[in-house]
Amino acid sequence: MDVYELGEGPAEVAVVGAIHGDEPCGVRAVERLVAEEPDVERAVKLIVANEEALADGSRYLEADLNRSFPGDPDAGTHEERLAYRLRSELVGCTTLAIHSTQSYAEPFAVVDSMDEVARAVAPHLPVDAVIQTDAFTEGRLIEHPHTIEIEAGLQGSEAAADNAYWVTRAFLAATGALPAPGSDDVIDAGGREDVPVFRLRDRIPKPAAEEYEVFAHNFERVEAGDRFATADGEPLRAEEPFYPVLLSAYGYRDQFGYVAERVGALE
């Protein structure tokens, strides 16, 4: 784990990249900020988490780090020990954890619950949606208080790296650590109106097959009876209306993604 510190005193804000070693966009954002040496108004930590998996080009070495929190310093796997160290670094920090996905090209935010930090910060991030995942957060970093995850775009793409940087800048502006781009004062990032909020309700199972296709689009309502995917050419149809989230043909081994409901919007 590599930790860069900006500003004076104990850090109050943190940004974490490379929780998964096959998602380099967060590292690119951290390295870009470190190279800029910005003057910060609040102390900030910029963290490259799973350096070993990153160097290996793999998602993780022994266990999924984002299913290993709160961790254990005496655990038998690298990631469980690392989870403990990382969580210790984040005590007292409002945190942004950067990820990427195989299912959606534009940034969206993921939170455990819509607490006061999520409500204050999320509307000022350049994201298409906010996803509440409280039923599916076991072992993930977003169980840590005042933590927001960002899915920055398609895994391994230049666009995801660029998105990760600008979302990070917006996050640091919204938390008062940096001026917003183009401003001389520490202000928020210029909030967006009506950012939709979805809550995950269930997983979408994937039957055993050789080939899969998906036809629905993430965050767009699927009506009852609509074909949303196929498995070896056999159509799979919605039993009731839902909004798909993290829907992709091959992003998960045993599920297509998640069933979600739209629960409102942030203004």
CSV table of C-alpha atoms in Angstrom, one decimal:
chain,number,residue,atom,x,y,z
A,1,MET,CA,0.0,0.0,0.0
A,2,ASP,CA,1.3,3.4,-1.0
A,3,VAL,CA,0.0,6.5,0.9
A,4,TYR,CA,0.6,10.1,-0.3
A,5,GLU,CA,-0.3,12.9,2.0
A,6,LEU,CA,-1.2,16.5,1.0
A,7,GLY,CA,-1.5,19.4,3.4
A,8,GLU,CA,-0.8,19.9,7.1
A,9,GLY,CA,-2.2,17.9,10.0
A,10,PRO,CA,-4.3,14.7,10.2
A,11,ALA,CA,-6.1,13.9,7.0
A,12,GLU,CA,-9.8,14.5,6.9
A,13,VAL,CA,-10.4,13.4,3.3
A,14,ALA,CA,-9.1,10.4,1.4
A,15,VAL,CA,-9.1,8.9,-2.1
A,16,VAL,CA,-8.4,5.2,-2.7
A,17,GLY,CA,-7.4,3.5,-6.0
A,18,ALA,CA,-6.4,0.0,-6.9
A,19,ILE,CA,-8.7,-1.8,-4.4
A,20,HIS,CA,-8.7,-4.2,-7.4
A,21,GLY,CA,-5.5,-4.7,-9.2
A,22,ASP,CA,-7.1,-5.0,-12.6
A,23,GLU,CA,-8.7,-1.5,-12.3
A,24,PRO,CA,-5.9,1.0,-12.9
A,25,CYS,CA,-8.1,4.1,-13.4
A,26,GLY,CA,-7.9,5.1,-9.7
A,27,VAL,CA,-4.1,4.8,-9.7
A,28,ARG,CA,-3.9,7.0,-12.7
A,29,ALA,CA,-6.1,9.7,-11.0
A,30,VAL,CA,-3.9,9.5,-7.8
A,31,GLU,CA,-0.7,9.8,-9.8
A,32,ARG,CA,-2.0,12.7,-11.8
A,33,LEU,CA,-3.0,14.6,-8.6
A,34,VAL,CA,0.3,13.8,-6.9
A,35,ALA,CA,2.2,15.1,-9.9
A,36,GLU,CA,0.3,18.4,-9.8
A,37,GLU,CA,1.2,19.0,-6.1
A,38,PRO,CA,-2.0,21.0,-5.5
A,39,ASP,CA,-2.4,23.3,-2.5
A,40,VAL,CA,-5.2,21.8,-0.3
A,41,GLU,CA,-7.4,23.5,2.2
A,42,ARG,CA,-7.9,20.3,4.2
A,43,ALA,CA,-5.4,17.5,4.6
A,44,VAL,CA,-5.8,14.7,2.1
A,45,LYS,CA,-4.6,11.1,1.8
A,46,LEU,CA,-4.2,9.6,-1.7
A,47,ILE,CA,-3.9,5.8,-1.5
A,48,VAL,CA,-2.8,3.1,-3.9
A,49,ALA,CA,-4.2,0.1,-2.1
A,50,ASN,CA,-3.4,-3.3,-3.5
A,51,GLU,CA,0.0,-2.6,-5.1
A,52,GLU,CA,0.9,-6.3,-5.3
A,53,ALA,CA,-2.2,-7.2,-7.3
A,54,LEU,CA,-1.7,-4.2,-9.5
A,55,ALA,CA,1.9,-5.2,-10.3
A,56,ASP,CA,0.6,-8.8,-11.0
A,57,GLY,CA,-2.1,-7.5,-13.3
A,58,SER,CA,-4.7,-9.5,-11.4
A,59,ARG,CA,-7.9,-8.5,-9.5
A,60,TYR,CA,-6.5,-9.9,-6.3
A,61,LEU,CA,-3.8,-12.3,-5.1
A,62,GLU,CA,-5.6,-14.5,-2.5
A,63,ALA,CA,-9.0,-12.9,-1.7
A,64,ASP,CA,-11.1,-10.1,-3.0
A,65,LEU,CA,-10.0,-7.0,-1.1
A,66,ASN,CA,-13.5,-5.4,-1.5
A,67,ARG,CA,-15.0,-8.4,0.3
A,68,SER,CA,-12.4,-8.5,3.1
A,69,PHE,CA,-13.2,-5.5,5.3
A,70,PRO,CA,-12.8,-4.8,8.2
A,71,GLY,CA,-9.9,-7.2,7.8
A,72,ASP,CA,-7.6,-8.8,10.4
A,73,PRO,CA,-3.9,-8.1,11.0
A,74,ASP,CA,-3.3,-11.7,11.7
A,75,ALA,CA,-5.3,-13.2,8.8
A,76,GLY,CA,-4.0,-15.9,6.5
A,77,THR,CA,-4.5,-13.9,3.3
A,78,HIS,CA,-2.7,-10.8,1.9
A,79,GLU,CA,-6.0,-9.0,1.2
A,80,GLU,CA,-7.5,-9.5,4.7
A,81,ARG,CA,-4.3,-8.1,6.3
A,82,LEU,CA,-4.3,-5.3,3.8
A,83,ALA,CA,-8.0,-4.5,4.5
A,84,TYR,CA,-7.2,-4.0,8.1
A,85,ARG,CA,-4.2,-1.6,7.3
A,86,LEU,CA,-6.3,0.3,4.8
A,87,ARG,CA,-9.2,0.8,7.1
A,88,SER,CA,-6.9,2.0,9.8
A,89,GLU,CA,-5.5,4.6,7.4
A,90,LEU,CA,-9.1,5.9,6.7
A,91,VAL,CA,-10.2,6.5,10.3
A,92,GLY,CA,-11.7,10.0,10.5
A,93,CYS,CA,-11.7,10.5,6.7
A,94,THR,CA,-14.5,11.2,4.2
A,95,THR,CA,-13.4,8.7,1.5
A,96,LEU,CA,-13.8,8.2,-2.2
A,97,ALA,CA,-13.0,4.7,-3.5
A,98,ILE,CA,-12.4,4.4,-7.2
A,99,HIS,CA,-13.5,1.4,-9.3
A,100,SER,CA,-14.3,0.6,-12.9
A,101,THR,CA,-16.8,-1.8,-14.5
A,102,GLN,CA,-17.5,-4.0,-17.5
A,103,SER,CA,-21.1,-2.8,-17.8
A,104,TYR,CA,-21.3,0.9,-18.1
A,105,ALA,CA,-19.1,3.6,-19.7
A,106,GLU,CA,-20.0,6.6,-17.7
A,107,PRO,CA,-19.4,7.3,-14.0
A,108,PHE,CA,-21.9,6.5,-11.3
A,109,ALA,CA,-21.7,6.6,-7.5
A,110,VAL,CA,-22.3,3.7,-5.0
A,111,VAL,CA,-23.1,4.2,-1.4
A,112,ASP,CA,-24.1,1.9,1.5
A,113,SER,CA,-26.9,4.3,2.6
A,114,MET,CA,-28.0,7.8,1.9
A,115,ASP,CA,-26.4,9.3,4.9
A,116,GLU,CA,-25.6,13.0,5.4
A,117,VAL,CA,-22.2,12.8,3.6
A,118,ALA,CA,-23.7,11.0,0.6
A,119,ARG,CA,-26.5,13.6,0.4
A,120,ALA,CA,-24.0,16.5,0.7
A,121,VAL,CA,-21.3,15.2,-1.7
A,122,ALA,CA,-23.0,13.0,-4.4
A,123,PRO,CA,-25.0,15.8,-6.1
A,124,HIS,CA,-21.7,17.6,-6.8
A,125,LEU,CA,-20.1,14.6,-8.5
A,126,PRO,CA,-20.2,14.3,-12.3
A,127,VAL,CA,-22.2,11.0,-12.2
A,128,ASP,CA,-25.2,9.6,-14.0
A,129,ALA,CA,-26.7,8.0,-10.9
A,130,VAL,CA,-26.3,7.0,-7.3
A,131,ILE,CA,-26.8,3.4,-6.2
A,132,GLN,CA,-27.7,2.4,-2.7
A,133,THR,CA,-26.4,-1.1,-2.0
A,134,ASP,CA,-27.2,-1.6,1.7
A,135,ALA,CA,-28.4,-5.1,1.2
A,136,PHE,CA,-25.2,-6.1,-0.7
A,137,THR,CA,-22.3,-4.4,1.2
A,138,GLU,CA,-20.9,-7.2,3.4
A,139,GLY,CA,-17.1,-7.0,3.5
A,140,ARG,CA,-16.9,-3.9,1.2
A,141,LEU,CA,-15.2,-0.7,2.0
A,142,ILE,CA,-18.4,1.3,1.7
A,143,GLU,CA,-19.5,-0.2,5.0
A,144,HIS,CA,-16.8,2.2,6.4
A,145,PRO,CA,-18.6,5.4,7.6
A,146,HIS,CA,-18.7,8.4,5.2
A,147,THR,CA,-17.4,6.4,2.1
A,148,ILE,CA,-18.6,6.8,-1.5
A,149,GLU,CA,-17.5,4.4,-4.3
A,150,ILE,CA,-17.3,5.6,-7.8
A,151,GLU,CA,-17.5,3.3,-10.9
A,152,ALA,CA,-15.5,5.5,-13.3
A,153,GLY,CA,-16.2,3.7,-16.6
A,154,LEU,CA,-15.2,0.7,-18.6
A,155,GLN,CA,-12.3,-1.3,-17.1
A,156,GLY,CA,-8.9,-0.5,-18.6
A,157,SER,CA,-10.1,2.4,-20.8
A,158,GLU,CA,-8.5,5.8,-21.1
A,159,ALA,CA,-11.9,7.3,-20.6
A,160,ALA,CA,-12.3,5.6,-17.2
A,161,ALA,CA,-8.9,7.0,-16.1
A,162,ASP,CA,-9.9,10.5,-17.2
A,163,ASN,CA,-13.3,10.2,-15.5
A,164,ALA,CA,-11.6,9.0,-12.3
A,165,TYR,CA,-9.5,12.1,-12.2
A,166,TRP,CA,-12.3,14.6,-12.8
A,167,VAL,CA,-14.6,12.8,-10.3
A,168,THR,CA,-11.8,13.0,-7.8
A,169,ARG,CA,-11.3,16.7,-8.4
A,170,ALA,CA,-15.1,17.2,-7.9
A,171,PHE,CA,-15.0,15.1,-4.7
A,172,LEU,CA,-12.2,17.1,-3.3
A,173,ALA,CA,-13.9,20.3,-4.2
A,174,ALA,CA,-17.2,19.2,-2.7
A,175,THR,CA,-15.5,18.3,0.6
A,176,GLY,CA,-13.7,21.6,0.7
A,177,ALA,CA,-10.2,20.2,0.1
A,178,LEU,CA,-9.6,21.9,-3.3
A,179,PRO,CA,-11.1,24.7,-5.3
A,180,ALA,CA,-13.5,23.7,-8.0
A,181,PRO,CA,-11.9,23.7,-11.5
A,182,GLY,CA,-11.8,27.2,-12.8
A,183,SER,CA,-12.4,28.9,-9.4
A,184,ASP,CA,-10.1,30.7,-7.1
A,185,ASP,CA,-12.1,29.9,-4.0
A,186,VAL,CA,-12.9,26.7,-2.2
A,187,ILE,CA,-16.5,26.1,-3.3
A,188,ASP,CA,-18.5,23.1,-4.2
A,189,ALA,CA,-18.3,21.5,-7.6
A,190,GLY,CA,-21.4,23.1,-9.0
A,191,GLY,CA,-24.2,20.6,-8.2
A,192,ARG,CA,-26.2,18.8,-10.8
A,193,GLU,CA,-30.0,18.7,-10.6
A,194,ASP,CA,-32.0,15.5,-10.3
A,195,VAL,CA,-29.3,12.8,-10.0
A,196,PRO,CA,-31.4,9.6,-9.9
A,197,VAL,CA,-31.1,7.3,-6.9
A,198,PHE,CA,-31.6,3.5,-7.2
A,199,ARG,CA,-31.7,0.9,-4.5
A,200,LEU,CA,-30.5,-2.6,-5.2
A,201,ARG,CA,-33.2,-5.2,-4.5
A,202,ASP,CA,-32.0,-8.5,-5.8
A,203,ARG,CA,-29.5,-10.3,-8.0
A,204,ILE,CA,-30.3,-11.3,-11.6
A,205,PRO,CA,-29.2,-14.9,-11.9
A,206,LYS,CA,-27.4,-16.2,-14.9
A,207,PRO,CA,-28.2,-19.8,-16.0
A,208,ALA,CA,-25.5,-22.1,-17.2
A,209,ALA,CA,-24.7,-21.5,-20.9
A,210,GLU,CA,-21.9,-21.0,-23.4
A,211,GLU,CA,-23.0,-17.6,-24.7
A,212,TYR,CA,-24.9,-14.7,-23.2
A,213,GLU,CA,-26.3,-11.5,-24.6
A,214,VAL,CA,-27.9,-8.6,-22.8
A,215,PHE,CA,-30.5,-6.2,-24.4
A,216,ALA,CA,-31.6,-4.0,-21.6
A,217,HIS,CA,-29.6,-0.9,-20.7
A,218,ASN,CA,-28.4,0.1,-17.2
A,219,PHE,CA,-30.7,2.5,-15.3
A,220,GLU,CA,-33.4,2.2,-18.0
A,221,ARG,CA,-36.7,0.7,-16.9
A,222,VAL,CA,-37.4,-2.9,-18.1
A,223,GLU,CA,-41.1,-3.7,-18.3
A,224,ALA,CA,-42.8,-6.9,-17.3
A,225,GLY,CA,-42.5,-9.4,-20.2
A,226,ASP,CA,-39.6,-7.6,-21.9
A,227,ARG,CA,-36.6,-9.7,-23.0
A,228,PHE,CA,-33.6,-8.4,-21.2
A,229,ALA,CA,-31.0,-11.1,-22.0
A,230,THR,CA,-30.5,-14.5,-23.7
A,231,ALA,CA,-28.6,-17.6,-22.6
A,232,ASP,CA,-27.5,-19.7,-25.6
A,233,GLY,CA,-30.2,-17.9,-27.5
A,234,GLU,CA,-33.0,-18.6,-25.1
A,235,PRO,CA,-34.7,-15.4,-24.1
A,236,LEU,CA,-34.9,-14.3,-20.5
A,237,ARG,CA,-37.9,-12.1,-19.7
A,238,ALA,CA,-38.7,-9.8,-16.8
A,239,GLU,CA,-41.3,-11.1,-14.4
A,240,GLU,CA,-42.0,-7.6,-13.2
A,241,PRO,CA,-40.7,-4.1,-14.0
A,242,PHE,CA,-37.3,-3.3,-12.8
A,243,TYR,CA,-34.2,-1.1,-13.4
A,244,PRO,CA,-31.0,-3.0,-14.3
A,245,VAL,CA,-27.8,-2.0,-12.6
A,246,LEU,CA,-24.3,-3.4,-13.4
A,247,LEU,CA,-26.0,-5.4,-16.1
A,248,SER,CA,-23.5,-7.2,-18.5
A,249,ALA,CA,-23.1,-10.5,-20.3
A,250,TYR,CA,-19.8,-11.5,-18.7
A,251,GLY,CA,-19.1,-9.1,-15.8
A,252,TYR,CA,-20.1,-11.7,-13.2
A,253,ARG,CA,-19.7,-15.5,-13.3
A,254,ASP,CA,-23.1,-16.4,-11.9
A,255,GLN,CA,-25.3,-13.3,-12.4
A,256,PHE,CA,-26.1,-10.7,-15.0
A,257,GLY,CA,-26.2,-7.9,-12.5
A,258,TYR,CA,-28.8,-6.5,-10.1
A,259,VAL,CA,-32.5,-5.7,-10.0
A,260,ALA,CA,-33.0,-2.2,-8.6
A,261,GLU,CA,-35.9,0.2,-7.9
A,262,ARG,CA,-35.7,4.0,-8.4
A,263,VAL,CA,-36.2,5.6,-5.0
A,264,GLY,CA,-35.9,9.2,-5.8
A,265,ALA,CA,-33.4,11.9,-6.9
A,266,LEU,CA,-30.8,14.1,-5.4
A,267,GLU,CA,-31.0,17.8,-6.1
